[in-house]
PDB file of C-alpha atoms and ligand atoms in Angstrom:
ATOM      1  CA  GLU N   1     -29.357 -13.642  54.476  1.00 76.00           C
ATOM      2  CA  ALA N   2     -29.642 -17.307  53.509  1.00 92.00           C
ATOM      3  CA  ILE N   3     -30.113 -17.662  49.760  1.00 95.00           C
ATOM      4  CA  LEU N   4     -31.009 -21.321  50.279  1.00 97.00           C
ATOM      5  CA  LYS N   5     -32.561 -22.963  53.302  1.00 98.00           C
ATOM      6  CA  VAL N   6     -33.382 -26.660  53.337  1.00 98.00           C
ATOM      7  CA  GLU N   7     -35.561 -28.109  56.085  1.00 98.00           C
ATOM      8  CA  GLY N   8     -36.143 -31.815  56.631  1.00 98.00           C
ATOM      9  CA  LEU N   9     -35.644 -32.720  52.975  1.00 98.00           C
ATOM     10  CA  ARG N  10     -36.480 -36.363  52.449  1.00 98.00           C
ATOM     11  CA  LYS N  11     -36.536 -38.465  49.302  1.00 98.00           C
ATOM     12  CA  VAL N  12     -37.827 -41.985  49.009  1.00 98.00           C
ATOM     13  CA  TYR N  13     -37.812 -43.343  45.441  1.00 98.00           C
ATOM     14  CA  PRO N  14     -40.869 -45.251  44.155  1.00 97.00           C
ATOM     15  CA  ASP N  15     -39.023 -48.570  44.607  1.00 98.00           C
ATOM     16  CA  GLY N  16     -38.524 -47.774  48.309  1.00 97.00           C
ATOM     17  CA  THR N  17     -34.871 -46.710  48.101  1.00 98.00           C
ATOM     18  CA  VAL N  18     -34.167 -43.922  50.566  1.00 98.00           C
ATOM     19  CA  GLY N  19     -32.195 -41.290  48.650  1.00 98.00           C
ATOM     20  CA  LEU N  20     -32.123 -38.699  51.436  1.00 98.00           C
ATOM     21  CA  LYS N  21     -33.090 -39.291  55.064  1.00 98.00           C
ATOM     22  CA  GLU N  22     -33.689 -35.804  56.458  1.00 95.00           C
ATOM     23  CA  ILE N  23     -31.392 -33.085  55.284  1.00 97.00           C
ATOM     24  CA  SER N  24     -31.413 -29.609  56.777  1.00 98.00           C
ATOM     25  CA  THR N  25     -28.924 -26.902  55.949  1.00 98.00           C
ATOM     26  CA  SER N  26     -28.638 -23.291  55.034  1.00 97.00           C
ATOM     27  CA  VAL N  27     -26.442 -21.521  52.517  1.00 97.00           C
ATOM     28  CA  LYS N  28     -25.270 -17.907  52.467  1.00 94.00           C
ATOM     29  CA  LYS N  29     -25.030 -15.723  49.386  1.00 94.00           C
ATOM     30  CA  GLY N  30     -21.785 -16.040  47.485  1.00 92.00           C
ATOM     31  CA  GLU N  31     -20.499 -19.269  49.045  1.00 94.00           C
ATOM     32  CA  LEU N  32     -18.936 -21.999  46.925  1.00 97.00           C
ATOM     33  CA  ILE N  33     -20.063 -25.223  48.496  1.00 98.00           C
ATOM     34  CA  SER N  34     -18.911 -28.654  47.539  1.00 98.00           C
ATOM     35  CA  ILE N  35     -20.994 -31.694  48.318  1.00 98.00           C
ATOM     36  CA  ILE N  36     -18.812 -34.764  48.672  1.00 97.00           C
ATOM     37  CA  GLY N  37     -19.498 -38.373  49.474  1.00 96.00           C
ATOM     38  CA  PRO N  38     -19.222 -41.851  48.011  1.00 94.00           C
ATOM     39  CA  SER N  39     -21.229 -42.999  45.014  1.00 94.00           C
ATOM     40  CA  GLY N  40     -24.861 -43.566  45.996  1.00 96.00           C
ATOM     41  CA  ALA N  41     -24.621 -41.241  49.023  1.00 97.00           C
ATOM     42  CA  GLY N  42     -27.402 -38.948  47.795  1.00 98.00           C
ATOM     43  CA  LYS N  43     -25.405 -36.034  46.331  1.00 98.00           C
ATOM     44  CA  SER N  44     -27.259 -35.986  43.043  1.00 97.00           C
ATOM     45  CA  THR N  45     -30.624 -36.495  44.717  1.00 98.00           C
ATOM     46  CA  PHE N  46     -29.887 -33.521  46.954  1.00 98.00           C
ATOM     47  CA  LEU N  47     -28.802 -31.207  44.168  1.00 97.00           C
ATOM     48  CA  ARG N  48     -31.650 -32.140  41.844  1.00 97.00           C
ATOM     49  CA  SER N  49     -34.195 -31.673  44.601  1.00 98.00           C
ATOM     50  CA  ILE N  50     -33.289 -28.007  44.930  1.00 97.00           C
ATOM     51  CA  ASN N  51     -35.002 -27.017  41.677  1.00 95.00           C
ATOM     52  CA  ARG N  52     -37.313 -30.039  41.777  1.00 96.00           C
ATOM     53  CA  LEU N  53     -35.778 -31.813  38.812  1.00 94.00           C
ATOM     54  CA  ASN N  54     -36.131 -34.588  41.362  1.00 96.00           C
ATOM     55  CA  GLU N  55     -39.390 -34.288  43.315  1.00 97.00           C
ATOM     56  CA  PRO N  56     -38.793 -34.369  47.096  1.00 98.00           C
ATOM     57  CA  THR N  57     -40.933 -36.722  49.178  1.00 98.00           C
ATOM     58  CA  SER N  58     -41.182 -34.172  51.983  1.00 98.00           C
ATOM     59  CA  GLY N  59     -39.451 -31.119  53.363  1.00 98.00           C
ATOM     60  CA  LYS N  60     -39.070 -27.459  52.568  1.00 98.00           C
ATOM     61  CA  ILE N  61     -36.621 -25.729  50.247  1.00 98.00           C
ATOM     62  CA  PHE N  62     -36.522 -21.952  50.507  1.00 98.00           C
ATOM     63  CA  ILE N  63     -34.825 -20.081  47.670  1.00 97.00           C
ATOM     64  CA  ASP N  64     -34.595 -16.358  48.423  1.00 94.00           C
ATOM     65  CA  GLY N  65     -37.226 -16.949  51.107  1.00 95.00           C
ATOM     66  CA  ASP N  66     -39.801 -18.744  48.900  1.00 96.00           C
ATOM     67  CA  ASP N  67     -40.519 -22.460  49.340  1.00 97.00           C
ATOM     68  CA  ILE N  68     -40.084 -24.041  45.906  1.00 98.00           C
ATOM     69  CA  CYS N  69     -41.836 -27.196  47.132  1.00 97.00           C
ATOM     70  CA  GLN N  70     -45.067 -25.174  47.411  1.00 97.00           C
ATOM     71  CA  ALA N  71     -44.665 -23.421  44.065  1.00 97.00           C
ATOM     72  CA  LYS N  72     -46.729 -24.320  41.003  1.00 96.00           C
ATOM     73  CA  GLY N  73     -47.136 -23.164  37.404  1.00 95.00           C
ATOM     74  CA  THR N  74     -45.730 -19.748  36.585  1.00 95.00           C
ATOM     75  CA  LYS N  75     -44.368 -19.302  40.083  1.00 96.00           C
ATOM     76  CA  LEU N  76     -42.427 -22.575  39.861  1.00 95.00           C
ATOM     77  CA  ARG N  77     -41.040 -21.673  36.429  1.00 93.00           C
ATOM     78  CA  LYS N  78     -39.981 -18.297  37.756  1.00 93.00           C
ATOM     79  CA  MET N  79     -38.225 -19.879  40.732  1.00 95.00           C
ATOM     80  CA  ARG N  80     -36.486 -22.432  38.505  1.00 94.00           C
ATOM     81  CA  ARG N  81     -35.101 -19.639  36.357  1.00 92.00           C
ATOM     82  CA  LYS N  82     -33.184 -18.434  39.416  1.00 94.00           C
ATOM     83  CA  VAL N  83     -31.397 -21.773  39.560  1.00 96.00           C
ATOM     84  CA  GLY N  84     -28.758 -22.479  36.929  1.00 95.00           C
ATOM     85  CA  MET N  85     -27.748 -26.093  36.325  1.00 96.00           C
ATOM     86  CA  VAL N  86     -24.504 -27.594  35.082  1.00 97.00           C
ATOM     87  CA  PHE N  87     -24.468 -31.330  34.311  1.00 96.00           C
ATOM     88  CA  GLN N  88     -21.831 -34.047  34.190  1.00 95.00           C
ATOM     89  CA  GLY N  89     -22.704 -34.841  30.562  1.00 95.00           C
ATOM     90  CA  TYR N  90     -22.820 -31.095  29.617  1.00 95.00           C
ATOM     91  CA  ASN N  91     -26.326 -31.512  28.092  1.00 95.00           C
ATOM     92  CA  LEU N  92     -25.565 -29.218  25.185  1.00 95.00           C
ATOM     93  CA  ILE N  93     -27.395 -29.246  21.877  1.00 93.00           C
ATOM     94  CA  LYS N  94     -24.616 -30.958  19.968  1.00 93.00           C
ATOM     95  CA  ARG N  95     -25.379 -29.626  16.488  1.00 91.00           C
ATOM     96  CA  SER N  96     -25.967 -26.065  17.674  1.00 91.00           C
ATOM     97  CA  SER N  97     -23.256 -23.466  17.946  1.00 92.00           C
ATOM     98  CA  THR N  98     -21.670 -22.451  21.197  1.00 95.00           C
ATOM     99  CA  VAL N  99     -23.440 -19.078  21.011  1.00 94.00           C
ATOM    100  CA  GLN N 100     -26.783 -20.758  20.420  1.00 91.00           C
ATOM    101  CA  ASN N 101     -26.276 -23.053  23.399  1.00 94.00           C
ATOM    102  CA  VAL N 102     -25.591 -20.034  25.582  1.00 95.00           C
ATOM    103  CA  LEU N 103     -28.710 -18.257  24.309  1.00 91.00           C
ATOM    104  CA  HIS N 104     -30.675 -21.376  25.142  1.00 83.00           C
ATOM    105  CA  GLY N 105     -29.947 -20.544  28.789  1.00 75.00           C
ATOM    106  CA  ARG N 106     -31.139 -16.997  28.355  1.00 77.00           C
ATOM    107  CA  LEU N 107     -34.078 -17.309  25.965  1.00 73.00           C
ATOM    108  CA  GLY N 108     -35.248 -20.888  26.386  1.00 66.00           C
ATOM    109  CA  TYR N 109     -34.869 -23.698  23.885  1.00 58.00           C
ATOM    110  CA  MET N 110     -37.446 -22.705  21.214  1.00 56.00           C
ATOM    111  CA  SER N 111     -36.442 -19.046  21.080  1.00 61.00           C
ATOM    112  CA  SER N 112     -32.786 -19.940  20.876  1.00 60.00           C
ATOM    113  CA  LEU N 113     -33.506 -22.000  17.749  1.00 60.00           C
ATOM    114  CA  LYS N 114     -35.467 -19.255  15.961  1.00 59.00           C
ATOM    115  CA  GLY N 115     -32.334 -17.569  14.706  1.00 53.00           C
ATOM    116  CA  GLY N 116     -31.060 -20.771  13.160  1.00 54.00           C
ATOM    117  CA  PHE N 117     -27.372 -21.613  13.025  1.00 50.00           C
ATOM    118  CA  GLY N 118     -25.305 -18.459  13.263  1.00 49.00           C
ATOM    119  CA  ARG N 119     -28.196 -15.992  12.873  1.00 60.00           C
ATOM    120  CA  PHE N 120     -29.223 -14.117  16.002  1.00 71.00           C
ATOM    121  CA  SER N 121     -30.106 -10.587  16.920  1.00 80.00           C
ATOM    122  CA  GLU N 122     -27.020  -8.488  17.373  1.00 85.00           C
ATOM    123  CA  SER N 123     -27.682  -7.774  21.015  1.00 88.00           C
ATOM    124  CA  ASP N 124     -28.264 -11.461  21.840  1.00 88.00           C
ATOM    125  CA  THR N 125     -25.057 -12.443  20.092  1.00 89.00           C
ATOM    126  CA  LYS N 126     -23.151  -9.676  21.847  1.00 92.00           C
ATOM    127  CA  MET N 127     -24.422 -10.824  25.222  1.00 92.00           C
ATOM    128  CA  ALA N 128     -23.495 -14.443  24.491  1.00 94.00           C
ATOM    129  CA  LEU N 129     -20.023 -13.438  23.282  1.00 96.00           C
ATOM    130  CA  GLU N 130     -19.419 -11.455  26.465  1.00 96.00           C
ATOM    131  CA  ILE N 131     -20.304 -14.434  28.594  1.00 96.00           C
ATOM    132  CA  LEU N 132     -18.211 -16.779  26.446  1.00 97.00           C
ATOM    133  CA  ALA N 133     -15.224 -14.468  26.821  1.00 97.00           C
ATOM    134  CA  ARG N 134     -15.555 -14.862  30.584  1.00 96.00           C
ATOM    135  CA  VAL N 135     -15.037 -18.621  30.275  1.00 97.00           C
ATOM    136  CA  GLY N 136     -12.248 -18.221  27.704  1.00 96.00           C
ATOM    137  CA  LEU N 137     -14.231 -19.443  24.694  1.00 97.00           C
ATOM    138  CA  GLU N 138     -14.514 -16.429  22.404  1.00 93.00           C
ATOM    139  CA  GLU N 139     -12.692 -18.346  19.657  1.00 96.00           C
ATOM    140  CA  GLN N 140     -15.114 -21.266  19.887  1.00 97.00           C
ATOM    141  CA  ALA N 141     -18.244 -19.092  19.719  1.00 95.00           C
ATOM    142  CA  PHE N 142     -19.412 -20.214  16.282  1.00 93.00           C
ATOM    143  CA  LYS N 143     -18.218 -23.791  16.419  1.00 96.00           C
ATOM    144  CA  ARG N 144     -20.681 -26.578  16.907  1.00 96.00           C
ATOM    145  CA  ALA N 145     -20.836 -27.879  20.462  1.00 96.00           C
ATOM    146  CA  ASP N 146     -19.706 -31.335  19.359  1.00 96.00           C
ATOM    147  CA  GLU N 147     -16.519 -29.863  17.863  1.00 97.00           C
ATOM    148  CA  LEU N 148     -15.307 -28.776  21.300  1.00 98.00           C
ATOM    149  CA  SER N 149     -13.254 -30.713  23.820  1.00 97.00           C
ATOM    150  CA  GLY N 150     -14.990 -31.962  26.961  1.00 97.00           C
ATOM    151  CA  GLY N 151     -13.558 -29.186  29.074  1.00 97.00           C
ATOM    152  CA  GLN N 152     -14.658 -26.596  26.556  1.00 98.00           C
ATOM    153  CA  GLN N 153     -18.150 -28.093  26.403  1.00 98.00           C
ATOM    154  CA  GLN N 154     -18.435 -27.860  30.149  1.00 98.00           C
ATOM    155  CA  ARG N 155     -17.374 -24.218  30.026  1.00 98.00           C
ATOM    156  CA  VAL N 156     -20.223 -23.677  27.533  1.00 97.00           C
ATOM    157  CA  GLY N 157     -22.438 -25.388  30.125  1.00 97.00           C
ATOM    158  CA  ILE N 158     -21.316 -22.825  32.698  1.00 97.00           C
ATOM    159  CA  ALA N 159     -21.844 -19.948  30.241  1.00 97.00           C
ATOM    160  CA  ARG N 160     -25.357 -21.189  29.442  1.00 96.00           C
ATOM    161  CA  ALA N 161     -26.206 -21.426  33.136  1.00 96.00           C
ATOM    162  CA  ILE N 162     -25.003 -17.912  33.958  1.00 95.00           C
ATOM    163  CA  ALA N 163     -26.746 -16.468  30.876  1.00 94.00           C
ATOM    164  CA  GLN N 164     -30.024 -17.023  32.708  1.00 92.00           C
ATOM    165  CA  ASN N 165     -28.779 -14.731  35.472  1.00 93.00           C
ATOM    166  CA  PRO N 166     -29.257 -17.209  38.335  1.00 95.00           C
ATOM    167  CA  SER N 167     -28.904 -16.471  42.024  1.00 94.00           C
ATOM    168  CA  LEU N 168     -27.971 -20.107  42.597  1.00 97.00           C
ATOM    169  CA  LEU N 169     -25.765 -22.294  40.431  1.00 97.00           C
ATOM    170  CA  LEU N 170     -25.931 -26.069  40.848  1.00 98.00           C
ATOM    171  CA  ALA N 171     -23.288 -28.277  39.260  1.00 98.00           C
ATOM    172  CA  ASP N 172     -23.808 -32.043  39.416  1.00 97.00           C
ATOM    173  CA  GLU N 173     -20.433 -33.799  39.037  1.00 97.00           C
ATOM    174  CA  PRO N 174     -19.311 -31.231  36.438  1.00 98.00           C
ATOM    175  CA  ILE N 175     -15.779 -32.610  36.182  1.00 97.00           C
ATOM    176  CA  ALA N 176     -16.404 -36.335  36.525  1.00 96.00           C
ATOM    177  CA  SER N 177     -15.743 -36.938  32.797  1.00 95.00           C
ATOM    178  CA  LEU N 178     -12.709 -34.641  32.513  1.00 97.00           C
ATOM    179  CA  ASP N 179      -8.967 -35.067  32.871  1.00 97.00           C
ATOM    180  CA  PRO N 180      -7.271 -33.297  35.814  1.00 96.00           C
ATOM    181  CA  ALA N 181      -6.090 -30.266  33.822  1.00 97.00           C
ATOM    182  CA  SER N 182      -9.524 -29.594  32.288  1.00 97.00           C
ATOM    183  CA  SER N 183     -11.138 -30.246  35.674  1.00 97.00           C
ATOM    184  CA  GLU N 184      -8.994 -27.625  37.314  1.00 97.00           C
ATOM    185  CA  LYS N 185      -9.884 -25.127  34.592  1.00 97.00           C
ATOM    186  CA  VAL N 186     -13.618 -25.788  34.896  1.00 97.00           C
ATOM    187  CA  MET N 187     -13.494 -25.451  38.688  1.00 97.00           C
ATOM    188  CA  SER N 188     -11.499 -22.208  38.409  1.00 97.00           C
ATOM    189  CA  TYR N 189     -14.094 -20.688  36.090  1.00 97.00           C
ATOM    190  CA  LEU N 190     -16.948 -21.796  38.341  1.00 96.00           C
ATOM    191  CA  LYS N 191     -15.273 -20.199  41.318  1.00 97.00           C
ATOM    192  CA  MET N 192     -14.286 -17.018  39.501  1.00 96.00           C
ATOM    193  CA  ILE N 193     -17.743 -16.400  38.056  1.00 95.00           C
ATOM    194  CA  GLY N 194     -19.449 -17.144  41.357  1.00 94.00           C
ATOM    195  CA  GLU N 195     -17.210 -14.592  43.054  1.00 95.00           C
ATOM    196  CA  GLU N 196     -17.550 -11.942  40.355  1.00 95.00           C
ATOM    197  CA  ASP N 197     -21.339 -12.192  40.094  1.00 94.00           C
ATOM    198  CA  GLY N 198     -22.087 -13.058  43.718  1.00 94.00           C
ATOM    199  CA  ILE N 199     -23.692 -16.335  42.632  1.00 96.00           C
ATOM    200  CA  THR N 200     -23.955 -19.036  45.252  1.00 97.00           C
ATOM    201  CA  THR N 201     -22.545 -22.207  43.746  1.00 98.00           C
ATOM    202  CA  ILE N 202     -23.096 -25.779  44.908  1.00 98.00           C
ATOM    203  CA  VAL N 203     -20.932 -28.414  43.264  1.00 98.00           C
ATOM    204  CA  ASN N 204     -21.197 -32.174  43.649  1.00 98.00           C
ATOM    205  CA  LEU N 205     -17.767 -33.748  43.521  1.00 97.00           C
ATOM    206  CA  HIS N 206     -16.504 -37.171  44.286  1.00 90.00           C
ATOM    207  CA  GLN N 207     -12.917 -35.929  44.116  1.00 87.00           C
ATOM    208  CA  VAL N 208     -12.172 -34.668  47.621  1.00 94.00           C
ATOM    209  CA  ASP N 209      -8.941 -32.970  46.504  1.00 95.00           C
ATOM    210  CA  PHE N 210     -10.843 -30.619  44.182  1.00 96.00           C
ATOM    211  CA  ALA N 211     -13.364 -29.857  46.920  1.00 97.00           C
ATOM    212  CA  LYS N 212     -10.510 -28.961  49.273  1.00 96.00           C
ATOM    213  CA  GLN N 213      -8.838 -26.805  46.663  1.00 97.00           C
ATOM    214  CA  PHE N 214     -11.867 -24.770  45.558  1.00 97.00           C
ATOM    215  CA  ALA N 215     -14.695 -24.832  48.102  1.00 98.00           C
ATOM    216  CA  ASP N 216     -15.362 -22.314  50.871  1.00 97.00           C
ATOM    217  CA  ARG N 217     -17.397 -24.941  52.612  1.00 98.00           C
ATOM    218  CA  ILE N 218     -17.712 -28.694  52.281  1.00 98.00           C
ATOM    219  CA  ILE N 219     -20.802 -30.742  53.054  1.00 98.00           C
ATOM    220  CA  GLY N 220     -20.173 -34.479  53.314  1.00 97.00           C
ATOM    221  CA  ILE N 221     -23.092 -36.812  52.658  1.00 97.00           C
ATOM    222  CA  LYS N 222     -23.195 -40.529  53.409  1.00 97.00           C
ATOM    223  CA  ALA N 223     -26.208 -42.812  53.094  1.00 97.00           C
ATOM    224  CA  GLY N 224     -28.583 -39.868  52.692  1.00 98.00           C
ATOM    225  CA  GLU N 225     -27.341 -37.947  55.723  1.00 98.00           C
ATOM    226  CA  ILE N 226     -25.025 -35.003  56.323  1.00 98.00           C
ATOM    227  CA  VAL N 227     -21.959 -36.336  58.125  1.00 96.00           C
ATOM    228  CA  PHE N 228     -19.668 -33.321  57.754  1.00 96.00           C
ATOM    229  CA  ASP N 229     -20.252 -29.606  57.321  1.00 97.00           C
ATOM    230  CA  GLY N 230     -17.376 -27.186  57.595  1.00 96.00           C
ATOM    231  CA  PRO N 231     -14.412 -25.469  55.982  1.00 96.00           C
ATOM    232  CA  PRO N 232     -11.978 -27.532  53.899  1.00 96.00           C
ATOM    233  CA  ASN N 233      -9.230 -27.347  56.543  1.00 94.00           C
ATOM    234  CA  GLU N 234     -11.385 -29.277  59.014  1.00 94.00           C
ATOM    235  CA  LEU N 235     -12.092 -32.083  56.600  1.00 90.00           C
ATOM    236  CA  SER N 236      -9.300 -34.348  57.867  1.00 79.00           C
ATOM    237  CA  ASP N 237     -11.607 -35.242  60.765  1.00 59.00           C
ATOM    238  CA  TYR N 238     -13.968 -36.747  58.223  1.00 57.00           C
ATOM    239  CA  THR N 239     -11.775 -38.609  55.756  1.00 54.00           C
TER     240      THR N 239
HETATM  241  P1  ADP Y   1     -24.839 -39.932  44.454  1.00 91.17           P
HETATM  242  O1  ADP Y   1     -25.173 -38.748  43.604  1.00 91.17           O
HETATM  243  O2  ADP Y   1     -24.199 -39.536  45.750  1.00 91.17           O
HETATM  244  O3  ADP Y   1     -24.055 -40.970  43.745  1.00 91.17           O
HETATM  245  P2  ADP Y   1     -27.665 -40.515  44.234  1.00 91.17           P
HETATM  246  O4  ADP Y   1     -28.349 -39.308  44.744  1.00 91.17           O
HETATM  247  O5  ADP Y   1     -27.571 -40.703  42.777  1.00 91.17           O
HETATM  248  O6  ADP Y   1     -26.213 -40.612  44.897  1.00 91.17           O
HETATM  249  O7  ADP Y   1     -28.368 -41.806  44.820  1.00 91.17           O
HETATM  250  C1  ADP Y   1     -28.744 -41.926  46.191  1.00 91.17           C
HETATM  251  C2  ADP Y   1     -29.443 -43.251  46.379  1.00 91.17           C
HETATM  252  O8  ADP Y   1     -30.685 -43.245  45.679  1.00 91.17           O
HETATM  253  C3  ADP Y   1     -28.670 -44.468  45.850  1.00 91.17           C
HETATM  254  O9  ADP Y   1     -28.952 -45.557  46.684  1.00 91.17           O
HETATM  255  C4  ADP Y   1     -29.278 -44.664  44.486  1.00 91.17           C
HETATM  256  O10 ADP Y   1     -29.130 -46.006  44.082  1.00 91.17           O
HETATM  257  C5  ADP Y   1     -30.713 -44.293  44.724  1.00 91.17           C
HETATM  258  N1  ADP Y   1     -31.407 -43.827  43.526  1.00 91.17           N
HETATM  259  C6  ADP Y   1     -31.063 -42.778  42.739  1.00 91.17           C
HETATM  260  N2  ADP Y   1     -31.954 -42.605  41.753  1.00 91.17           N
HETATM  261  C7  ADP Y   1     -32.899 -43.562  41.918  1.00 91.17           C
HETATM  262  C8  ADP Y   1     -34.093 -43.924  41.232  1.00 91.17           C
HETATM  263  N3  ADP Y   1     -34.516 -43.242  40.164  1.00 91.17           N
HETATM  264  N4  ADP Y   1     -34.807 -44.963  41.703  1.00 91.17           N
HETATM  265  C9  ADP Y   1     -34.397 -45.637  42.772  1.00 91.17           C
HETATM  266  N5  ADP Y   1     -33.296 -45.365  43.484  1.00 91.17           N
HETATM  267  C10 ADP Y   1     -32.547 -44.334  43.059  1.00 91.17           C
HETATM  268  P1  ADP Y   2      -9.926 -27.883  28.053  1.00 91.17           P
HETATM  269  O1  ADP Y   2     -10.768 -27.101  28.965  1.00 91.17           O
HETATM  270  O2  ADP Y   2     -10.595 -29.121  27.509  1.00 91.17           O
HETATM  271  O3  ADP Y   2      -8.544 -28.143  28.552  1.00 91.17           O
HETATM  272  P2  ADP Y   2      -8.630 -26.179  26.148  1.00 91.17           P
HETATM  273  O4  ADP Y   2      -9.134 -24.874  25.694  1.00 91.17           O
HETATM  274  O5  ADP Y   2      -7.428 -26.248  27.029  1.00 91.17           O
HETATM  275  O6  ADP Y   2      -9.851 -26.967  26.784  1.00 91.17           O
HETATM  276  O7  ADP Y   2      -8.414 -27.100  24.874  1.00 91.17           O
HETATM  277  C1  ADP Y   2      -7.788 -28.341  24.955  1.00 91.17           C
HETATM  278  C2  ADP Y   2      -7.300 -28.748  23.574  1.00 91.17           C
HETATM  279  O8  ADP Y   2      -8.301 -29.561  22.911  1.00 91.17           O
HETATM  280  C3  ADP Y   2      -7.054 -27.578  22.694  1.00 91.17           C
HETATM  281  O9  ADP Y   2      -5.817 -27.743  22.056  1.00 91.17           O
HETATM  282  C4  ADP Y   2      -8.196 -27.637  21.713  1.00 91.17           C
HETATM  283  O10 ADP Y   2      -7.850 -27.062  20.480  1.00 91.17           O
HETATM  284  C5  ADP Y   2      -8.400 -29.118  21.564  1.00 91.17           C
HETATM  285  N1  ADP Y   2      -9.674 -29.487  20.960  1.00 91.17           N
HETATM  286  C6  ADP Y   2     -10.653 -28.666  20.567  1.00 91.17           C
HETATM  287  N2  ADP Y   2     -11.654 -29.313  20.036  1.00 91.17           N
HETATM  288  C7  ADP Y   2     -11.324 -30.635  20.091  1.00 91.17           C
HETATM  289  C8  ADP Y   2     -11.966 -31.832  19.683  1.00 91.17           C
HETATM  290  N3  ADP Y   2     -13.156 -31.857  19.075  1.00 91.17           N
HETATM  291  N4  ADP Y   2     -11.359 -32.995  19.937  1.00 91.17           N
HETATM  292  C9  ADP Y   2     -10.173 -32.999  20.530  1.00 91.17           C
HETATM  293  N5  ADP Y   2      -9.499 -31.899  20.905  1.00 91.17           N
HETATM  294  C10 ADP Y   2     -10.068 -30.724  20.685  1.00 91.17           C
END
């Protein structure tokens, strides 16, 4: 039943900084979880450990029952494909079109470039346009990524992540660079798509109000440890 199970996850950086002490938790399919906590608490370390963008020092991370910490080569690549990532800085290819950025999620970077600007197979383009419509960007489909507003770029980031058909979606401070109105829009799309596709979504947020508004469950982290885990309405005990 748990799509993600984390056991004794620990991260010590090469300079000796303890990023995570020993985190254990388990996540059910379809939940929208927000990780909150002050700057330096370990939120980003936690999220990036899940697909081993950040290599854990020790612990186990089961995704759909398989421990990604034990996976290598093809197996690791296959497991990583199940995990979609959304970044604070969007990480789009700025000079590529919106459609091409989305196909990057589906086909991988090199294949997404093969078509060149604006030239893709019809079925790929159709798929990308369908996903873009779901985040309200059909009109921006053939614009360059750097012609879009921040909120629009982040919605492309979401579209790219879901184009890879993930079972888990990780968003690391996706709204930290956005104004409140764009933030609310981005969070609404994350929530809506997670619900529609049954994708488990974990979002790092330092804004507690957004976590309360959108999350099914909130995990509070401080100094590398979980200090709160529960529904938003119980959070007053923590803050
Ligand atoms: P948050 O995302 O909650 O702001 P981070 O996960 O980025 O927290 O950081 C957790 C702790 O690990 C902090 O003390 C931070 O300074 C430290 N840290 C993060 N990255 C590195 C690194 N590459 N080398 C050393 N320490 C790091
Ligand atoms: P957001 O999610 O950022 O709120 P919207 O679709 O609401 O996105 O668009 C916000 C506004 O920003 C729109 O009027 C849009 O036309 C405009 N916009 C689009 N591209 C740019 C750009 N490159 N710089 C500034 N504003 C832009």
